[in-house]
PDB file of C-alpha atoms in Angstrom:
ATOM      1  CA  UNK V   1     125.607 178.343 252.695  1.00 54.00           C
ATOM      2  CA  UNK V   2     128.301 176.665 255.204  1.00 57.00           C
ATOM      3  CA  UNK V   3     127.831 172.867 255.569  1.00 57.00           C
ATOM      4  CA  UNK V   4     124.894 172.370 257.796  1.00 58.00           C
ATOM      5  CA  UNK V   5     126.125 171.091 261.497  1.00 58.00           C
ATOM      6  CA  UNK V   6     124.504 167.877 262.860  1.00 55.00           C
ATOM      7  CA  UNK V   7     121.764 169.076 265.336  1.00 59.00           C
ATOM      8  CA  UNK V   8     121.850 168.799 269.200  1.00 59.00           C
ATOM      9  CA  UNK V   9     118.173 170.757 269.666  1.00 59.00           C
ATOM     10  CA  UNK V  10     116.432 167.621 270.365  1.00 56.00           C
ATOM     11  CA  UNK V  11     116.898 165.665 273.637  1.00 53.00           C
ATOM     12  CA  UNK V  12     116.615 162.859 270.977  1.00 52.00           C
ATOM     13  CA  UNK V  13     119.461 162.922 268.998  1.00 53.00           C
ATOM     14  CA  UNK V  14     121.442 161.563 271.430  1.00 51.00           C
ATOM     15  CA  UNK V  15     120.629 158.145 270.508  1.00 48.00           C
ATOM     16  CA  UNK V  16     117.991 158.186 267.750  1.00 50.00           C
ATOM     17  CA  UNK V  17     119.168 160.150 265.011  1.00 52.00           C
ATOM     18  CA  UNK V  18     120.304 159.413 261.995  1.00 53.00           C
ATOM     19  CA  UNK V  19     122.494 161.492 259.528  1.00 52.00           C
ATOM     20  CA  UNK V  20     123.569 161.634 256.339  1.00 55.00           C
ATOM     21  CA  UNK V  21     127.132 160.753 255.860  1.00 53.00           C
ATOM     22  CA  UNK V  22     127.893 163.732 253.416  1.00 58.00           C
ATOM     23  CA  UNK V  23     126.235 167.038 252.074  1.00 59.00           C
ATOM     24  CA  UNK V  24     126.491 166.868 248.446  1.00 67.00           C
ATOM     25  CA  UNK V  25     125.092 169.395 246.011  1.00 75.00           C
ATOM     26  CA  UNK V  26     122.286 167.768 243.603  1.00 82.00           C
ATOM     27  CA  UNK V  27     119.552 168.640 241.257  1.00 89.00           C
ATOM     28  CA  UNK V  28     117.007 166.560 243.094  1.00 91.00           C
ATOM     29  CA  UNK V  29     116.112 166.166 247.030  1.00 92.00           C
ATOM     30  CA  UNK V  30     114.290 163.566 248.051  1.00 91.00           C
ATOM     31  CA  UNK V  31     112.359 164.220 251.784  1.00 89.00           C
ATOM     32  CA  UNK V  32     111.255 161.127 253.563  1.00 86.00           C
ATOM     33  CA  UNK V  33     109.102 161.606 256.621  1.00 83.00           C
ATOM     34  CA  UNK V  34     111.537 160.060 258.977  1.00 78.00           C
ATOM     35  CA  UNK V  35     113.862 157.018 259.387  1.00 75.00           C
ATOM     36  CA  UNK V  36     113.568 153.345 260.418  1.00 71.00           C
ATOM     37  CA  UNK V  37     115.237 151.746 263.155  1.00 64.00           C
ATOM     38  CA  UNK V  38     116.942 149.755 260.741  1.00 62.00           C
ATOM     39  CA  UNK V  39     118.679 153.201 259.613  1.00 58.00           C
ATOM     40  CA  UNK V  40     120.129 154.394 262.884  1.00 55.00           C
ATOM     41  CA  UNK V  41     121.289 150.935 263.290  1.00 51.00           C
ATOM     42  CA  UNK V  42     123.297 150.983 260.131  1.00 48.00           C
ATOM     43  CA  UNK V  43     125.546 153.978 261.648  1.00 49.00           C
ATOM     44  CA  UNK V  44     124.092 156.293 259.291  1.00 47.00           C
ATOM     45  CA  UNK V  45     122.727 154.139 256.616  1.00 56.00           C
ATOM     46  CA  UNK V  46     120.064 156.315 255.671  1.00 65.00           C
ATOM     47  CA  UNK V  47     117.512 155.306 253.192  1.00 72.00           C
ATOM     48  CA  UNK V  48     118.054 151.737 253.778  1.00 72.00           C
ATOM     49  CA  UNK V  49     114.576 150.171 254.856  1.00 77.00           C
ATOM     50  CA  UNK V  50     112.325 148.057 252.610  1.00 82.00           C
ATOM     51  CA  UNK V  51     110.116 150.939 251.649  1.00 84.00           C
ATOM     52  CA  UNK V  52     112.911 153.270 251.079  1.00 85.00           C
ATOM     53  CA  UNK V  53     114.610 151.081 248.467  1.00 87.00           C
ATOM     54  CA  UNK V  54     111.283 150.435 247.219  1.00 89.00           C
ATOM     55  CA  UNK V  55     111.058 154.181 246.180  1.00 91.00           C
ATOM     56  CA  UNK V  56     114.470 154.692 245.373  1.00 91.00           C
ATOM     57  CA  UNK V  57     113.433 151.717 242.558  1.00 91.00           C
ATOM     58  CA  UNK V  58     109.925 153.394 241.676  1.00 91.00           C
ATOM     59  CA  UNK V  59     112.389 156.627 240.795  1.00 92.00           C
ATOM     60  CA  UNK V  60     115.464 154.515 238.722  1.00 92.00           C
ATOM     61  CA  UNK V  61     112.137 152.710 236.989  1.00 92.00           C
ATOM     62  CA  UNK V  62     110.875 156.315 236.131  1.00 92.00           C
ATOM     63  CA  UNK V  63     114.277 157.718 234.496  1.00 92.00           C
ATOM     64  CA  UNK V  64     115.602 159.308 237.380  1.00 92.00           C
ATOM     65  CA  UNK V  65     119.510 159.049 238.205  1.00 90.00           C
ATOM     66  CA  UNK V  66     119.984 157.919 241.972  1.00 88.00           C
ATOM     67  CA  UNK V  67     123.318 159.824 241.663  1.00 87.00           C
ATOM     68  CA  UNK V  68     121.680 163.080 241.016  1.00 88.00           C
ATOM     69  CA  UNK V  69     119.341 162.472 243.660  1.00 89.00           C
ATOM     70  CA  UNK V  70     120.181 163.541 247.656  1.00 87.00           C
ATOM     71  CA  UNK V  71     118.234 161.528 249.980  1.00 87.00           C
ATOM     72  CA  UNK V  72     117.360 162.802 253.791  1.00 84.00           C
ATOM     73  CA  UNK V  73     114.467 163.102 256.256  1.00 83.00           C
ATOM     74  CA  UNK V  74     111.944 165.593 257.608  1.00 81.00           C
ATOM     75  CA  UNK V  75     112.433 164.437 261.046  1.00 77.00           C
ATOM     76  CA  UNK V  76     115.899 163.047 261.865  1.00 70.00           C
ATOM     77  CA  UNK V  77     115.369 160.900 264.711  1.00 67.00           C
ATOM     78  CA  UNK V  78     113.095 157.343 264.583  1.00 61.00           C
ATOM     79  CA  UNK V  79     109.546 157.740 266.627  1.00 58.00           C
ATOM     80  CA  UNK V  80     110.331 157.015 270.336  1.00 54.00           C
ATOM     81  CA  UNK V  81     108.641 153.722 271.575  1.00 54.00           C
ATOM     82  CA  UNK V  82     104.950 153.734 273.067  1.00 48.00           C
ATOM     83  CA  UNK V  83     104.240 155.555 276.163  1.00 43.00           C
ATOM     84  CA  UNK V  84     107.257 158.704 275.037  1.00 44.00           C
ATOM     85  CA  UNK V  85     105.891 161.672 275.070  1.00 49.00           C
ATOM     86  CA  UNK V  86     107.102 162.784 271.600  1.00 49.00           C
ATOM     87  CA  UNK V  87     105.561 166.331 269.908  1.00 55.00           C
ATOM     88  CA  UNK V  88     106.089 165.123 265.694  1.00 57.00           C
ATOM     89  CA  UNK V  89     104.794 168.786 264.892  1.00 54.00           C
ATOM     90  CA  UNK V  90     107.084 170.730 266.836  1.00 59.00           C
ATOM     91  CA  UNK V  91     110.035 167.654 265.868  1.00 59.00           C
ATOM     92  CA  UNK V  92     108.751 168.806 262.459  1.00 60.00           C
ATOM     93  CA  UNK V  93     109.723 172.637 262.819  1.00 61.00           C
ATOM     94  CA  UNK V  94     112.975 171.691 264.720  1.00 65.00           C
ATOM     95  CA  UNK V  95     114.421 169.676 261.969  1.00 70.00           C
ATOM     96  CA  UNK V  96     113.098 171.508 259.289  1.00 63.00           C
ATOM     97  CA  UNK V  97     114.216 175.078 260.947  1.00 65.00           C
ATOM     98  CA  UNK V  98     117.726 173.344 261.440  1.00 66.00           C
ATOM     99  CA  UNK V  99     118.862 171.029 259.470  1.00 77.00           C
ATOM    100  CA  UNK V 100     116.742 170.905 256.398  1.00 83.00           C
ATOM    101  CA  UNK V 101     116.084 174.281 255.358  1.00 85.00           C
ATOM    102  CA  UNK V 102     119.922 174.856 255.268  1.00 83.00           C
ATOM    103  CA  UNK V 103     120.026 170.980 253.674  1.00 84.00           C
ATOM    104  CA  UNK V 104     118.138 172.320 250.965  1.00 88.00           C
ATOM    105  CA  UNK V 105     120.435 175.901 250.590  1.00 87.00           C
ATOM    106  CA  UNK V 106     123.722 173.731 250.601  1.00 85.00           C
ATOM    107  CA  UNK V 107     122.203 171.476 247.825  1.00 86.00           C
ATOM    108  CA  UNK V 108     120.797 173.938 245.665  1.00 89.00           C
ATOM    109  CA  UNK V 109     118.156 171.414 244.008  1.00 91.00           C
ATOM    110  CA  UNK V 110     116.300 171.848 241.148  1.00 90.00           C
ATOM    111  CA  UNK V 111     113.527 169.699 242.477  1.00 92.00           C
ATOM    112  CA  UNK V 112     112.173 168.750 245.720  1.00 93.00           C
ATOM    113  CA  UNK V 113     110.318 165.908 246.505  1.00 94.00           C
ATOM    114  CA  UNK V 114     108.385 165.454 249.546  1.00 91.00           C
ATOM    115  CA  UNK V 115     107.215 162.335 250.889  1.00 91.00           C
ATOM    116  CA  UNK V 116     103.860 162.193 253.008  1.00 88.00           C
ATOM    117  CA  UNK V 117     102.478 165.316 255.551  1.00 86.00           C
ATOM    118  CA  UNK V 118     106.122 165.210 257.148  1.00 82.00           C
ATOM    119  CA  UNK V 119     107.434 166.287 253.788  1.00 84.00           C
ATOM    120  CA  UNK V 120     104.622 168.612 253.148  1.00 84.00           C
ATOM    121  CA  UNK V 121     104.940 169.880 256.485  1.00 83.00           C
ATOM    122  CA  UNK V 122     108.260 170.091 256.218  1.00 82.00           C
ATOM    123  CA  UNK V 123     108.957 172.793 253.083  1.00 85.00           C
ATOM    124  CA  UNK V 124     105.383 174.031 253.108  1.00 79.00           C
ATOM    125  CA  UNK V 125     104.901 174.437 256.829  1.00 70.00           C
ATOM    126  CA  UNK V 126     101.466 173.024 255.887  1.00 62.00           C
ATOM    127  CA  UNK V 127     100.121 170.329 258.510  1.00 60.00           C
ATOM    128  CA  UNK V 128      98.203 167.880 256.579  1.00 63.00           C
ATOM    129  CA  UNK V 129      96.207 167.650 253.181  1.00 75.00           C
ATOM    130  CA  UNK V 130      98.831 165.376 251.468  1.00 80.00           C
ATOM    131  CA  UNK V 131      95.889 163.210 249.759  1.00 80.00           C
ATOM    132  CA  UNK V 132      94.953 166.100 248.131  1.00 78.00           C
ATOM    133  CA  UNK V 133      98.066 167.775 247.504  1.00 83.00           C
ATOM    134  CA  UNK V 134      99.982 164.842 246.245  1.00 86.00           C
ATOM    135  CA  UNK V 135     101.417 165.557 242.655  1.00 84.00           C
ATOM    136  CA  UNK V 136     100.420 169.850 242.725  1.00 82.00           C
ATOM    137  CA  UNK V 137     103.659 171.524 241.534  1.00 81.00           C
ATOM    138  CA  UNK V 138     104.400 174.952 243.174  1.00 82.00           C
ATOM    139  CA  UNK V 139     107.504 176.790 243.285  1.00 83.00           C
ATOM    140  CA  UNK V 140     109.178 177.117 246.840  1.00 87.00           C
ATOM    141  CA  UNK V 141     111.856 179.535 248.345  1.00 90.00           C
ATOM    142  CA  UNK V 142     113.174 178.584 251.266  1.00 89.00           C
ATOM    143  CA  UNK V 143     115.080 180.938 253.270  1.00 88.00           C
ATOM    144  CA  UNK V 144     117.898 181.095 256.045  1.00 84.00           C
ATOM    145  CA  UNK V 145     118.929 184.147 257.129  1.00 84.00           C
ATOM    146  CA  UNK V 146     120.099 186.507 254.010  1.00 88.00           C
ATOM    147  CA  UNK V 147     120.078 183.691 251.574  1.00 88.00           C
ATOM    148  CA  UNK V 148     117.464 182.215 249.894  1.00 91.00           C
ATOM    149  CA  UNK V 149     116.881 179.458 247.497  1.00 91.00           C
ATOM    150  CA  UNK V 150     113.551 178.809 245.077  1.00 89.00           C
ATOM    151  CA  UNK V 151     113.113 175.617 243.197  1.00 88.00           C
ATOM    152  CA  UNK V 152     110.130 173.289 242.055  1.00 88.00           C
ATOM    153  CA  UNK V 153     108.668 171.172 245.000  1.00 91.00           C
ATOM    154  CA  UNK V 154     106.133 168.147 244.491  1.00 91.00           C
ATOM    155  CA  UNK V 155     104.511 166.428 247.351  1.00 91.00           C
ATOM    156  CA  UNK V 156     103.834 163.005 246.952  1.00 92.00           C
ATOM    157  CA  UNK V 157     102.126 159.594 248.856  1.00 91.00           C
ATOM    158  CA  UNK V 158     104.340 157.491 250.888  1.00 90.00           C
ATOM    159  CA  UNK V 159     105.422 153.812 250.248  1.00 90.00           C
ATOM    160  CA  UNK V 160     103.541 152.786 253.124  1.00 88.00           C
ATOM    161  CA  UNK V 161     100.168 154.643 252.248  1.00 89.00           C
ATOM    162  CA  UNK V 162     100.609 152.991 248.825  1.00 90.00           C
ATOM    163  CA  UNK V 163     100.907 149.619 250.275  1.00 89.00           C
ATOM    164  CA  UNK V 164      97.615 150.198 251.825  1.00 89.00           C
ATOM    165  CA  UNK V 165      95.760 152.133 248.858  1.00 88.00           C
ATOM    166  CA  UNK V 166      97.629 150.452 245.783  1.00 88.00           C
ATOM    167  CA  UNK V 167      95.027 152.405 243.490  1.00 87.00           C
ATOM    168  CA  UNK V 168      96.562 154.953 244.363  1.00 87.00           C
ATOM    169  CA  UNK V 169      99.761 153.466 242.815  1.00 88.00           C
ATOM    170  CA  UNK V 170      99.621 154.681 239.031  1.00 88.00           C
ATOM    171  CA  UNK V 171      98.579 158.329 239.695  1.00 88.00           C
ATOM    172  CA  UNK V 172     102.076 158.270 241.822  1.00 90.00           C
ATOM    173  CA  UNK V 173     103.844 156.346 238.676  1.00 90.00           C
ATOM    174  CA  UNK V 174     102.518 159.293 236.379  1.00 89.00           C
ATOM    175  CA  UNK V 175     103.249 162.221 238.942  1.00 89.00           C
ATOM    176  CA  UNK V 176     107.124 160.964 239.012  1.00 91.00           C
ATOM    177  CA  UNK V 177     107.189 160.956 235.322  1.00 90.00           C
ATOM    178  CA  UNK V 178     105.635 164.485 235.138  1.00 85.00           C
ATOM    179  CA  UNK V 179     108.353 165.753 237.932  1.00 86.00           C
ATOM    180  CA  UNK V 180     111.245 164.306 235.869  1.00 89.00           C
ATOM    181  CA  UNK V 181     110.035 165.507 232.678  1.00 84.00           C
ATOM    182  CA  UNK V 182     110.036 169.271 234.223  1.00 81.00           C
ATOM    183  CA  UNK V 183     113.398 168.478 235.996  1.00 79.00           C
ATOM    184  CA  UNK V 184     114.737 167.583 232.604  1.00 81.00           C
ATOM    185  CA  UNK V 185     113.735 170.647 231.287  1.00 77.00           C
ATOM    186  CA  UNK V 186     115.465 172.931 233.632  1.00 65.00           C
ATOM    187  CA  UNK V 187     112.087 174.983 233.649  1.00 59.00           C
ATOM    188  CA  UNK V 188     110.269 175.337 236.552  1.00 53.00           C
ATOM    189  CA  UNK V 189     107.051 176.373 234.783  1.00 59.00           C
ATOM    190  CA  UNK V 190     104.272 174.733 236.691  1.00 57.00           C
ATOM    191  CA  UNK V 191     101.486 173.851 234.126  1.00 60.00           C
ATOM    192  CA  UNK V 192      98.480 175.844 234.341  1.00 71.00           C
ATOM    193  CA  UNK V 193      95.279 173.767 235.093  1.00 75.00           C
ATOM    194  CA  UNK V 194      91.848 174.300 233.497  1.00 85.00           C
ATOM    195  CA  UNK V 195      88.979 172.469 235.851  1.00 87.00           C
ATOM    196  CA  UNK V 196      85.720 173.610 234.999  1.00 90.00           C
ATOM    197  CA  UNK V 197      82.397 172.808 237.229  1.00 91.00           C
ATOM    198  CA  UNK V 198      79.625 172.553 234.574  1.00 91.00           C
ATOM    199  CA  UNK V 199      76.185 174.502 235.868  1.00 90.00           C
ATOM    200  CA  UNK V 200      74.279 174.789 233.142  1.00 92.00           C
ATOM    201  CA  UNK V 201      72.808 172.956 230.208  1.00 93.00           C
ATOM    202  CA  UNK V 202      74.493 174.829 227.663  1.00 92.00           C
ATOM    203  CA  UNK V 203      77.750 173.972 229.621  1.00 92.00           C
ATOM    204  CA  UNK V 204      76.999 170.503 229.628  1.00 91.00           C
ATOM    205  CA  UNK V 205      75.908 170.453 225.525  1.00 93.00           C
ATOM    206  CA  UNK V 206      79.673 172.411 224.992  1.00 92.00           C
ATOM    207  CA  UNK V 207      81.951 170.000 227.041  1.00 92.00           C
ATOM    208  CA  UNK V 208      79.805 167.088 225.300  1.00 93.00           C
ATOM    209  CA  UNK V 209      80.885 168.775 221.703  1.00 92.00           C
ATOM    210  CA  UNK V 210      84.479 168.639 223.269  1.00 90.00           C
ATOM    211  CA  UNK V 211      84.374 165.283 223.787  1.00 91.00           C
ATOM    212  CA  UNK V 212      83.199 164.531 220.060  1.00 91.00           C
ATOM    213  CA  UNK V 213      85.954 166.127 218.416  1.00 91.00           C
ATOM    214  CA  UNK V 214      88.439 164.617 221.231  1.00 90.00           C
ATOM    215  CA  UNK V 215      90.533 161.917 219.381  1.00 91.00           C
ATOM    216  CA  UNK V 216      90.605 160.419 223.392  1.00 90.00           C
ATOM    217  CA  UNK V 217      88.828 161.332 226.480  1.00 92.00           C
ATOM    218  CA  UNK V 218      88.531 159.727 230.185  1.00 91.00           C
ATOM    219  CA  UNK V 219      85.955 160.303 232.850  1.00 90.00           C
ATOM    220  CA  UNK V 220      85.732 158.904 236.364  1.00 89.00           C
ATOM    221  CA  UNK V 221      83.217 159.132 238.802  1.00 87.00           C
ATOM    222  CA  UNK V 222      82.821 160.469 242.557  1.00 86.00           C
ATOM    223  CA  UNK V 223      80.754 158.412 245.227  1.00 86.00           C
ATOM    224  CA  UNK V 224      80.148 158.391 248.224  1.00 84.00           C
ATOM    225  CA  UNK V 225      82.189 155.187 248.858  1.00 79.00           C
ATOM    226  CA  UNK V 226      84.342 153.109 247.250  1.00 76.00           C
ATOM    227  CA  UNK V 227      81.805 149.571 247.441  1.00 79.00           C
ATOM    228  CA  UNK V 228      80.668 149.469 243.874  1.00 78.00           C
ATOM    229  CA  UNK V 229      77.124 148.197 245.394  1.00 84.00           C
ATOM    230  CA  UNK V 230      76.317 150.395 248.345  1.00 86.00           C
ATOM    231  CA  UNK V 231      77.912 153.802 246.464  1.00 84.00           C
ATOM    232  CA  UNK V 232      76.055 156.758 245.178  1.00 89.00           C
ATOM    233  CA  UNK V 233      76.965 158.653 242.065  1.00 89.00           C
ATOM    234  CA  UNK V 234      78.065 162.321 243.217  1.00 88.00           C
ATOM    235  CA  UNK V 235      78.777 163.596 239.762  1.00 90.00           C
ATOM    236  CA  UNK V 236      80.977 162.761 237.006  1.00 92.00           C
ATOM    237  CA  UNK V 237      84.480 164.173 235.852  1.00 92.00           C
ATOM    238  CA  UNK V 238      85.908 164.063 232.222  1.00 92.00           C
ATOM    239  CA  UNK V 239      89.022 165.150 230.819  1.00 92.00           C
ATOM    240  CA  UNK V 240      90.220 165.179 227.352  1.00 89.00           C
ATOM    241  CA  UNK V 241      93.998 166.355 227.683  1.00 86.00           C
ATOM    242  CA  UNK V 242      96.277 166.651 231.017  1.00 80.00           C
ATOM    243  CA  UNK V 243      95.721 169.687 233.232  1.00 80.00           C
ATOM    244  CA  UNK V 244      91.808 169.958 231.982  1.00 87.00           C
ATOM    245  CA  UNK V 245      88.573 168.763 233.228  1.00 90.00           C
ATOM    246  CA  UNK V 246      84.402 168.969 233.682  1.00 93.00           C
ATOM    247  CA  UNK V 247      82.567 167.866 236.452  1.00 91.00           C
TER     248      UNK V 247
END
C-alpha cells in the first residue's frame, strides 16, 4: 500500500485538520476519536493534549513501547465551534474510508486499539455500544481495493469517559494488560469466553460446588442503580477464572 495522501474530501481540512507528520510501519495503532485544538495548533503535533499524554502514560505504565506504537485519529479535523453544522457520522466514514483504512494497510499492525464509539465506529463501522464493547477482542480485516490486512482490534473507554466514571478505571488497566500480553505473543487467538445464565436449582447447587473447590472466586452484583441505598438486587454474577462466569 502507497503512502496514504493527506485528504482534501472535507470542506474542513482546510483549516482544522491535523496530520501525522510521518507514516511509519508499527505493531500497534492507537485510534483516538479526534484531535484537540491544542493539536492543530502545534502544526501537526498530534497526540499532544492532556488526555492524550495521559493515555500514552496508562500504555508505557502497562509495558507497552511508545516507539512501537503509531498514534492517529478517527476523525482528522477538531469539532467545528457551536452553531456548524457538522455530520461526525458521515466525518466518521470519510476519514475512515480515506485516510485510515489505508493508515492501517501502510502500517501493517499487529494490534489495533480503538478509543471511544469514534474508534469503534471507525474499524467496525459499528455506531455506538462502546460501554459494552470495551475490552472484546475480535479479529478485523480491513480492506482497500485488492489488498487487505487482518489483525487483532480492541475497543476501549476514552480518557475523558474515565475522568467521569473512574470505576471504570481498573477494568481499562486490566484490558491493556490483556491486549499487550496477546500482542507479545504474536497470536491473535482471541480467548474463548464461557458465561453461563444459571436457570435451575441443580445449576445453581453445581456452580456453588465450583466455587468450593475454587482456590479464588469473585462475584459482583447488578442493580438497578448505582446508590447503594435506593438500588435493587437484579441478580448476582461470579467468576472463578478469566473468561468464565454465572449469573
Amino acid at each position: 500500500m502507497a503512502k496514504p495522501e493527506f485528504c482534501t474530501k472535507c470542506p474542513l481540512e482546510k483549516q482544522r485538520c491535523c496530520y501525522p507528520k510521518k507514516f511509519p510501519t508499527a505493531p500497534v495503532m492507537v485510534v483516538a476519536e479526534a484531535p484537540a485544538n491544542i493539536e492543530v495548533m502545534a502544526d501537526g503535533g498530534v497526540w499532544r493534549a492532556a488526555l492524550a499524554m495521559a493515555f500514552k502514560s496508562q500504555l508505557k505504565k502497562t509495558g507497552f513501547k511508545l516507539d512501537d506504537c503509531y498514534f492517529t485519529y478517527a476523525i482528522r479535523c477538531v469539532r467545528p465551534e457551536k452553531g456548524v453544522d457538522w455530520d461526525h457520522l458521515t466525518t466518521i466514514e470519510t476519514c475512515s474510508t480515506n485516510i485510515l483504512h489505508k493508515e492501517i494497510l501502510y502500517c501493517k499492525p499487529k494490534l489495533i486499539i480503538g478509543l471511544g464509539n469514534y474508534g469503534l465506529k471507525a474499524v467496525l463501522d459499528q455506531s455506538s455500544g462502546i460501554i459494552s464493547k470495551a475490552g472484546t477482542f475480535q479479529e478485523v480485516t480491513i480492506t482497500v481495493g485488492d489488498q487487505a490486512h487482518t489483525c487483532l482490534f480492541i475497543p476501549l473507554l476514552t480518557m475523558e469517559y474515565l475522568q467521569v466514571v473512574p470505576e471504570k478505571t481498573g477494568s481499562q488497566k486490566r484490558n491493556l494488560e490483556f491486549a499487550l500480553n496477546t500482542y507479545q505473543q504474536g497470536s491473535l487467538e482471541i480467548p474463548k469466553n464461557d458465561y453461563r445464565v444459571l436457570a435451575t436449582l441443580d445449576e445453581v447447587i453445581s456452580m456453588l460446588n465450583s466455587l468450593q473447590e475454587a482456590p479464588a472466586w469473585s462475584f459482583d452484583l447488578e442493580t438497578t442503580g448505582l446508590d447503594q441505598f435506593t438500588g435493587k438486587i437484579l441478580g448476582i454474577g461470579f467468576s472463578t477464572s478469566p473468561h468464565t462466569g454465572f449469573y
